[in-house]
Amino acid sequence: MAAVLWAHLVFGQGGMALDAARRHIAEGRFEEARAVLEKSLSSSSPADHRYTLAVLYLREENYAKAAPHLERLTAETPRDLRVWLAMARVQWRLDRKDRALAAAARAEELAGQVPGAWGTLALFYADAGDWRRAAHWQRQLAAVQPDLQQIARAAEYSLRAGEAALLLDWARKQPESEANPVWLYAQAEAQRGLGESLKALEAYRKAISANPQEPLYYRAIAGLLLDHRNPEAAIPFLEQGKTRFPRDPALLRQLGLARFGTGDKPGALQAFLEAIDAAPDSEASYAGLEQLISEPGALRQELEARLKRFTGSRPESPLGWYLLGLLSQDAEGKAVLLERAVDAEPSFWPAYLELHRVAAAAGDLKKTRDYLNKVL
């Protein structure tokens, strides 16, 4: 984060306070930088002084404090692209949608040949749910910075915008589009979005052949096969990927789902446990595990230990409490754990559904109705 802020702030007018703040930022001492700028701020402070302070407020998600400084800067430096980009984000976070969109539109007018601004605009419009504009700017950025992260994001935004055909045409027009694995991946994603599954499968295969060291390609081809309810075909790609990336939690979780799809429940649970060990504090590692809770077999104690560890490190997550509740063999203990899940997140309906079942089994008609109403 320090490097990002430094890149934004290194140019422009100086001043002793601003220079000191920039040194603090370069060293990651953000609170000290903010304190210096707040103490020295005056009506005659240079624009970069006020902008730097606004950016530090943004970093702290203190949008209400950032807004007045940015509003003043839009009047004082109306052609400063950085200010309009920051203004769009701040106004959106303050739920001033019209002002945010107006600021983003002004930033678009100034964006010109500034790739960094294209990425920021893409992220803003994605946050705003305008996938068409997000995809436009992200494709523009990915064309000049063709790394996999940028291209994958361009594919995601394009598909969300319903622009699979446009995405395919764009990817095919790029240099070495039939040999470069990142463009093969983009084509596969587009073909998948168009329902051309066999063509997508072949493009994913080519991407893996061109670069077998990228885990995303294995996850993508397995995801396509799992979507088509063909776990048997997905498993060889996932096993191959696991050999190369034994600590990739998303790939291991997919392997668990694929094995579950073939009826191999012990193998599925083992893969899930490996995914959890690879990323023990991530909710994503546990997603889908509820399908295996009822029959943990010899792995019950291992699973319980991991879930207890998760609830200890992430007590605010309802998922851990819910899964522990499903695992519990004691009705009273199960209800207590499930109540912890809804305490953590009152709208977590899977816990209410399970509480409904517990109450129904106990013959408590009032609680049965109450929990069912929560679900509905």
Short mmCIF file of C-alpha atoms in Angstrom, two decimals:
data_model
loop_
_atom_site.label_atom_id
_atom_site.label_comp_id
_atom_site.label_asym_id
_atom_site.label_seq_id
_atom_site.Cartn_x
_atom_site.Cartn_y
_atom_site.Cartn_z
CA MET A 1 0.00 0.00 0.00
CA ALA A 2 2.88 2.35 0.77
CA ALA A 3 4.25 1.94 -2.74
CA VAL A 4 0.85 2.69 -4.27
CA LEU A 5 0.40 5.84 -2.24
CA TRP A 6 3.96 6.95 -2.94
CA ALA A 7 3.42 6.52 -6.69
CA HIS A 8 0.34 8.74 -6.45
CA LEU A 9 1.99 11.42 -4.38
CA VAL A 10 5.60 11.67 -5.48
CA PHE A 11 4.92 14.35 -8.10
CA GLY A 12 3.58 17.84 -7.50
CA GLN A 13 4.21 20.77 -5.24
CA GLY A 14 6.20 20.27 -2.09
CA GLY A 15 6.57 21.93 1.27
CA MET A 16 8.22 20.75 4.47
CA ALA A 17 5.08 19.15 5.93
CA LEU A 18 4.21 17.43 2.67
CA ASP A 19 7.77 16.18 2.24
CA ALA A 20 7.73 14.78 5.78
CA ALA A 21 4.36 13.11 5.15
CA ARG A 22 5.66 11.53 1.97
CA ARG A 23 8.62 10.11 3.87
CA HIS A 24 6.25 8.61 6.44
CA ILE A 25 4.11 7.12 3.65
CA ALA A 26 7.14 5.58 1.97
CA GLU A 27 7.94 3.91 5.30
CA GLY A 28 4.35 2.72 5.85
CA ARG A 29 3.77 5.15 8.74
CA PHE A 30 0.38 6.35 7.55
CA GLU A 31 -1.04 7.65 10.83
CA GLU A 32 2.02 9.81 11.39
CA ALA A 33 1.71 11.15 7.83
CA ARG A 34 -1.92 12.06 8.41
CA ALA A 35 -1.12 13.77 11.73
CA VAL A 36 1.59 15.89 10.09
CA LEU A 37 -0.74 16.99 7.30
CA GLU A 38 -3.69 17.69 9.59
CA LYS A 39 -1.56 19.82 11.89
CA SER A 40 -0.06 21.88 9.09
CA LEU A 41 -3.14 22.27 6.86
CA SER A 42 -4.16 25.84 6.10
CA SER A 43 -6.17 27.72 3.49
CA SER A 44 -2.96 28.37 1.58
CA SER A 45 -1.74 24.76 1.58
CA PRO A 46 -0.80 23.48 -1.90
CA ALA A 47 -3.25 21.20 -3.68
CA ASP A 48 -1.01 18.15 -3.23
CA HIS A 49 -1.06 18.68 0.54
CA ARG A 50 -4.85 18.53 0.61
CA TYR A 51 -4.98 15.66 -1.89
CA THR A 52 -2.49 13.59 0.10
CA LEU A 53 -4.55 14.07 3.23
CA ALA A 54 -7.71 13.03 1.38
CA VAL A 55 -6.00 9.87 0.13
CA LEU A 56 -4.94 8.99 3.66
CA TYR A 57 -8.53 9.42 4.82
CA LEU A 58 -9.56 7.15 1.95
CA ARG A 59 -7.10 4.52 3.14
CA GLU A 60 -8.79 4.64 6.56
CA GLU A 61 -12.22 4.48 4.88
CA ASN A 62 -13.04 7.81 6.48
CA TYR A 63 -15.00 9.02 3.47
CA ALA A 64 -16.81 11.82 5.30
CA LYS A 65 -13.47 13.51 6.10
CA ALA A 66 -12.06 12.94 2.63
CA ALA A 67 -15.06 14.44 0.81
CA PRO A 68 -14.67 18.15 1.70
CA HIS A 69 -11.03 18.17 0.65
CA LEU A 70 -11.79 16.53 -2.67
CA GLU A 71 -14.75 18.83 -3.32
CA ARG A 72 -12.49 21.84 -2.83
CA LEU A 73 -9.85 20.32 -5.10
CA THR A 74 -12.33 19.75 -7.94
CA ALA A 75 -12.82 23.51 -8.00
CA GLU A 76 -9.14 24.41 -7.54
CA THR A 77 -7.65 21.76 -9.87
CA PRO A 78 -10.51 20.79 -12.21
CA ARG A 79 -8.23 18.88 -14.61
CA ASP A 80 -6.55 16.71 -11.98
CA LEU A 81 -7.57 13.17 -12.92
CA ARG A 82 -6.53 11.78 -9.52
CA VAL A 83 -8.98 14.05 -7.75
CA TRP A 84 -11.96 13.00 -9.86
CA LEU A 85 -11.16 9.31 -9.47
CA ALA A 86 -10.94 9.69 -5.70
CA MET A 87 -14.09 11.82 -5.67
CA ALA A 88 -16.06 9.14 -7.51
CA ARG A 89 -15.08 6.52 -4.95
CA VAL A 90 -15.78 8.75 -1.95
CA GLN A 91 -19.20 9.86 -3.16
CA TRP A 92 -20.20 6.28 -3.95
CA ARG A 93 -19.20 5.14 -0.47
CA LEU A 94 -21.21 8.00 0.99
CA ASP A 95 -24.21 6.78 -1.03
CA ARG A 96 -24.27 9.93 -3.15
CA LYS A 97 -24.68 7.94 -6.34
CA ASP A 98 -25.44 10.79 -8.75
CA ARG A 99 -22.40 12.77 -7.61
CA ALA A 100 -20.24 9.66 -7.83
CA LEU A 101 -21.31 8.89 -11.38
CA ALA A 102 -20.79 12.51 -12.41
CA ALA A 103 -17.26 12.43 -10.98
CA ALA A 104 -16.54 9.16 -12.79
CA ALA A 105 -17.81 10.63 -16.05
CA ARG A 106 -15.45 13.58 -15.61
CA ALA A 107 -12.58 11.17 -14.90
CA GLU A 108 -13.40 9.33 -18.13
CA GLU A 109 -13.03 12.59 -20.05
CA LEU A 110 -9.57 13.08 -18.55
CA ALA A 111 -8.38 9.46 -18.60
CA GLY A 112 -6.78 9.70 -22.05
CA GLN A 113 -3.73 7.46 -22.26
CA VAL A 114 -3.40 6.73 -18.53
CA PRO A 115 -3.71 2.95 -18.02
CA GLY A 116 -3.76 3.30 -14.24
CA ALA A 117 -6.90 5.40 -14.54
CA TRP A 118 -8.54 2.78 -16.77
CA GLY A 119 -8.13 0.16 -14.06
CA THR A 120 -9.48 2.47 -11.39
CA LEU A 121 -12.50 3.30 -13.55
CA ALA A 122 -13.11 -0.40 -14.19
CA LEU A 123 -13.09 -1.12 -10.46
CA PHE A 124 -15.40 1.82 -9.77
CA TYR A 125 -17.96 0.74 -12.35
CA ALA A 126 -17.76 -2.88 -11.16
CA ASP A 127 -18.52 -1.67 -7.65
CA ALA A 128 -21.40 0.35 -9.09
CA GLY A 129 -22.75 -2.68 -10.96
CA ASP A 130 -22.27 -1.09 -14.38
CA TRP A 131 -20.61 -4.13 -15.91
CA ARG A 132 -20.64 -2.79 -19.46
CA ARG A 133 -18.52 0.23 -18.57
CA ALA A 134 -16.38 -1.82 -16.20
CA ALA A 135 -15.69 -4.30 -18.99
CA HIS A 136 -14.87 -1.53 -21.47
CA TRP A 137 -12.19 0.00 -19.27
CA GLN A 138 -10.83 -3.32 -18.08
CA ARG A 139 -10.42 -4.63 -21.65
CA GLN A 140 -8.64 -1.41 -22.55
CA LEU A 141 -6.25 -1.91 -19.64
CA ALA A 142 -5.70 -5.62 -20.31
CA ALA A 143 -4.80 -4.95 -23.94
CA VAL A 144 -1.79 -2.88 -22.86
CA GLN A 145 -1.03 -4.85 -19.67
CA PRO A 146 -1.77 -8.41 -20.80
CA ASP A 147 -1.09 -10.29 -17.59
CA LEU A 148 -3.46 -13.02 -16.46
CA GLN A 149 -4.96 -11.06 -13.57
CA GLN A 150 -6.02 -8.19 -15.82
CA ILE A 151 -7.29 -10.49 -18.56
CA ALA A 152 -9.23 -12.68 -16.12
CA ARG A 153 -10.88 -9.57 -14.72
CA ALA A 154 -11.71 -8.38 -18.25
CA ALA A 155 -13.31 -11.75 -18.96
CA GLU A 156 -15.32 -11.67 -15.74
CA TYR A 157 -16.64 -8.16 -16.32
CA SER A 158 -17.43 -8.87 -19.98
CA LEU A 159 -19.41 -11.98 -19.12
CA ARG A 160 -21.30 -10.15 -16.38
CA ALA A 161 -22.14 -7.49 -18.97
CA GLY A 162 -23.49 -10.15 -21.35
CA GLU A 163 -20.69 -9.41 -23.81
CA ALA A 164 -19.30 -12.91 -24.38
CA ALA A 165 -19.24 -12.47 -28.18
CA LEU A 166 -17.44 -9.14 -27.86
CA LEU A 167 -14.95 -10.72 -25.45
CA LEU A 168 -14.21 -13.54 -27.89
CA ASP A 169 -13.68 -11.16 -30.79
CA TRP A 170 -11.44 -8.93 -28.65
CA ALA A 171 -9.31 -11.83 -27.43
CA ARG A 172 -8.85 -13.26 -30.93
CA LYS A 173 -7.57 -9.91 -32.21
CA GLN A 174 -4.71 -9.77 -29.69
CA PRO A 175 -1.11 -10.62 -30.73
CA GLU A 176 -0.35 -14.36 -30.60
CA SER A 177 -3.94 -15.05 -29.57
CA GLU A 178 -3.70 -18.71 -30.62
CA ALA A 179 -0.43 -19.39 -28.80
CA ASN A 180 -0.38 -17.15 -25.73
CA PRO A 181 -2.09 -18.98 -22.82
CA VAL A 182 -3.64 -15.84 -21.34
CA TRP A 183 -5.50 -15.09 -24.57
CA LEU A 184 -6.46 -18.75 -24.94
CA TYR A 185 -7.93 -18.53 -21.45
CA ALA A 186 -9.91 -15.41 -22.39
CA GLN A 187 -11.25 -17.16 -25.49
CA ALA A 188 -12.23 -20.20 -23.43
CA GLU A 189 -14.11 -18.02 -20.96
CA ALA A 190 -15.95 -16.32 -23.82
CA GLN A 191 -16.83 -19.62 -25.47
CA ARG A 192 -18.05 -20.95 -22.16
CA GLY A 193 -20.23 -17.86 -21.82
CA LEU A 194 -21.61 -18.48 -25.31
CA GLY A 195 -22.45 -22.08 -24.46
CA GLU A 196 -19.76 -23.46 -26.79
CA SER A 197 -18.48 -25.90 -24.20
CA LEU A 198 -16.43 -28.16 -26.47
CA LYS A 199 -14.57 -25.19 -27.94
CA ALA A 200 -14.01 -23.82 -24.44
CA LEU A 201 -12.67 -27.19 -23.30
CA GLU A 202 -10.18 -27.27 -26.15
CA ALA A 203 -9.03 -23.69 -25.47
CA TYR A 204 -8.51 -24.47 -21.78
CA ARG A 205 -6.48 -27.55 -22.78
CA LYS A 206 -4.29 -25.43 -25.04
CA ALA A 207 -3.76 -22.90 -22.25
CA ILE A 208 -2.61 -25.66 -19.91
CA SER A 209 -0.27 -27.06 -22.55
CA ALA A 210 1.19 -23.61 -23.20
CA ASN A 211 1.67 -22.89 -19.50
CA PRO A 212 1.20 -25.85 -17.14
CA GLN A 213 2.42 -23.70 -14.23
CA GLU A 214 -0.80 -21.66 -13.90
CA PRO A 215 -3.36 -23.13 -11.44
CA LEU A 216 -6.24 -21.01 -12.76
CA TYR A 217 -6.32 -23.00 -15.99
CA TYR A 218 -6.80 -26.29 -14.14
CA ARG A 219 -9.53 -24.79 -11.97
CA ALA A 220 -11.27 -23.32 -15.02
CA ILE A 221 -11.39 -26.53 -17.03
CA ALA A 222 -12.50 -28.49 -13.97
CA GLY A 223 -15.20 -25.90 -13.29
CA LEU A 224 -16.54 -26.30 -16.80
CA LEU A 225 -16.68 -30.09 -16.46
CA LEU A 226 -18.30 -29.88 -13.02
CA ASP A 227 -20.91 -27.48 -14.41
CA HIS A 228 -21.74 -30.20 -16.93
CA ARG A 229 -22.00 -32.79 -14.16
CA ASN A 230 -18.96 -34.67 -15.34
CA PRO A 231 -16.82 -35.03 -12.20
CA GLU A 232 -15.07 -38.12 -13.57
CA ALA A 233 -13.57 -36.04 -16.38
CA ALA A 234 -12.68 -33.17 -14.01
CA ILE A 235 -10.72 -35.30 -11.54
CA PRO A 236 -7.67 -36.02 -13.80
CA PHE A 237 -7.16 -32.28 -14.39
CA LEU A 238 -7.53 -31.56 -10.68
CA GLU A 239 -5.17 -34.37 -9.70
CA GLN A 240 -2.66 -33.06 -12.24
CA GLY A 241 -3.08 -29.58 -10.81
CA LYS A 242 -2.73 -30.84 -7.24
CA THR A 243 0.60 -32.44 -8.15
CA ARG A 244 1.90 -29.04 -9.23
CA PHE A 245 0.03 -26.91 -6.68
CA PRO A 246 -0.51 -29.02 -3.55
CA ARG A 247 -1.40 -25.95 -1.44
CA ASP A 248 -3.93 -24.29 -3.76
CA PRO A 249 -7.10 -24.17 -1.60
CA ALA A 250 -9.54 -23.47 -4.44
CA LEU A 251 -8.19 -26.36 -6.51
CA LEU A 252 -8.28 -28.74 -3.52
CA ARG A 253 -11.85 -27.72 -2.72
CA GLN A 254 -12.85 -28.40 -6.34
CA LEU A 255 -11.21 -31.81 -6.05
CA GLY A 256 -13.37 -32.46 -2.99
CA LEU A 257 -16.52 -31.53 -4.90
CA ALA A 258 -15.50 -33.69 -7.87
CA ARG A 259 -14.80 -36.72 -5.69
CA PHE A 260 -18.12 -36.18 -3.92
CA GLY A 261 -19.78 -36.18 -7.33
CA THR A 262 -18.37 -39.65 -8.04
CA GLY A 263 -19.55 -41.00 -4.68
CA ASP A 264 -16.09 -41.02 -3.11
CA LYS A 265 -17.06 -39.31 0.15
CA PRO A 266 -13.92 -40.21 2.18
CA GLY A 267 -11.73 -38.93 -0.66
CA ALA A 268 -13.87 -35.81 -0.94
CA LEU A 269 -13.57 -35.04 2.77
CA GLN A 270 -9.81 -35.61 2.66
CA ALA A 271 -9.50 -33.06 -0.16
CA PHE A 272 -11.59 -30.57 1.82
CA LEU A 273 -9.36 -31.03 4.86
CA GLU A 274 -6.33 -30.31 2.69
CA ALA A 275 -8.04 -27.18 1.33
CA ILE A 276 -8.75 -26.04 4.89
CA ASP A 277 -5.15 -26.63 5.91
CA ALA A 278 -3.99 -24.56 2.93
CA ALA A 279 -6.20 -21.59 3.91
CA PRO A 280 -7.62 -22.23 7.39
CA ASP A 281 -9.06 -18.74 7.93
CA SER A 282 -10.82 -18.41 4.57
CA GLU A 283 -14.56 -19.09 4.44
CA ALA A 284 -14.14 -20.25 0.84
CA SER A 285 -12.22 -23.34 2.02
CA TYR A 286 -15.31 -24.54 3.89
CA ALA A 287 -17.95 -23.82 1.22
CA GLY A 288 -19.68 -27.05 0.16
CA LEU A 289 -18.45 -28.99 3.19
CA GLU A 290 -21.99 -29.28 4.55
CA GLN A 291 -22.64 -32.04 2.01
CA LEU A 292 -20.13 -34.29 3.79
CA ILE A 293 -20.82 -33.48 7.43
CA SER A 294 -23.39 -36.23 7.91
CA GLU A 295 -20.87 -39.01 7.18
CA PRO A 296 -17.42 -37.90 8.35
CA GLY A 297 -16.38 -41.46 9.17
CA ALA A 298 -12.86 -41.87 10.50
CA LEU A 299 -12.12 -38.20 9.78
CA ARG A 300 -14.65 -36.84 12.31
CA GLN A 301 -12.08 -35.78 14.89
CA GLU A 302 -9.85 -34.13 12.28
CA LEU A 303 -12.80 -32.23 10.86
CA GLU A 304 -14.04 -31.16 14.28
CA ALA A 305 -10.58 -29.91 15.26
CA ARG A 306 -10.36 -27.77 12.14
CA LEU A 307 -13.84 -26.32 12.60
CA LYS A 308 -13.09 -25.44 16.21
CA ARG A 309 -9.90 -23.75 15.10
CA PHE A 310 -11.89 -21.77 12.51
CA THR A 311 -14.53 -20.62 15.02
CA GLY A 312 -11.69 -19.58 17.32
CA SER A 313 -9.98 -17.45 14.68
CA ARG A 314 -13.16 -16.27 12.92
CA PRO A 315 -15.92 -16.16 15.59
CA GLU A 316 -17.77 -13.53 13.55
CA SER A 317 -18.34 -16.01 10.70
CA PRO A 318 -21.59 -17.98 10.93
CA LEU A 319 -20.23 -20.73 8.71
CA GLY A 320 -17.95 -22.34 11.30
CA TRP A 321 -20.66 -22.48 13.97
CA TYR A 322 -23.15 -23.83 11.43
CA LEU A 323 -20.82 -26.63 10.29
CA LEU A 324 -19.96 -27.54 13.88
CA GLY A 325 -23.68 -27.67 14.58
CA LEU A 326 -24.24 -30.03 11.68
CA LEU A 327 -21.40 -32.22 12.92
CA SER A 328 -22.70 -32.37 16.50
CA GLN A 329 -24.43 -35.62 17.45
CA ASP A 330 -26.10 -34.09 20.50
CA ALA A 331 -29.40 -32.32 19.80
CA GLU A 332 -28.97 -29.77 22.59
CA GLY A 333 -25.38 -29.05 21.66
CA LYS A 334 -26.36 -28.81 18.00
CA ALA A 335 -28.99 -26.17 18.80
CA VAL A 336 -26.50 -24.11 20.83
CA LEU A 337 -23.98 -24.08 18.00
CA LEU A 338 -26.60 -23.20 15.40
CA GLU A 339 -27.79 -20.34 17.61
CA ARG A 340 -24.22 -19.08 17.65
CA ALA A 341 -24.36 -19.04 13.84
CA VAL A 342 -27.45 -16.82 13.74
CA ASP A 343 -26.03 -14.62 16.49
CA ALA A 344 -23.04 -14.05 14.24
CA GLU A 345 -25.27 -13.29 11.23
CA PRO A 346 -29.02 -12.98 11.86
CA SER A 347 -29.84 -13.46 8.17
CA PHE A 348 -27.94 -16.78 7.87
CA TRP A 349 -30.94 -18.87 6.82
CA PRO A 350 -29.24 -22.33 6.58
CA ALA A 351 -28.83 -22.28 10.37
CA TYR A 352 -32.53 -21.44 10.84
CA LEU A 353 -33.47 -24.32 8.56
CA GLU A 354 -31.42 -26.74 10.62
CA LEU A 355 -32.82 -25.28 13.86
CA HIS A 356 -36.29 -25.86 12.40
CA ARG A 357 -35.42 -29.53 11.95
CA VAL A 358 -34.04 -29.81 15.49
CA ALA A 359 -37.19 -28.22 16.93
CA ALA A 360 -39.44 -30.44 14.82
CA ALA A 361 -37.61 -33.57 16.01
CA ALA A 362 -38.08 -32.41 19.61
CA GLY A 363 -41.81 -31.82 19.02
CA ASP A 364 -41.60 -28.09 19.77
CA LEU A 365 -44.23 -26.77 17.36
CA LYS A 366 -43.83 -23.10 18.29
CA LYS A 367 -40.08 -23.06 17.65
CA THR A 368 -40.61 -25.13 14.51
CA ARG A 369 -42.93 -22.44 13.12
CA ASP A 370 -40.71 -19.58 14.29
CA TYR A 371 -37.58 -20.99 12.68
CA LEU A 372 -39.43 -21.81 9.47
CA ASN A 373 -40.69 -18.25 9.27
CA LYS A 374 -37.09 -17.05 9.56
CA VAL A 375 -36.16 -19.23 6.60
CA LEU A 376 -39.07 -17.96 4.51
#
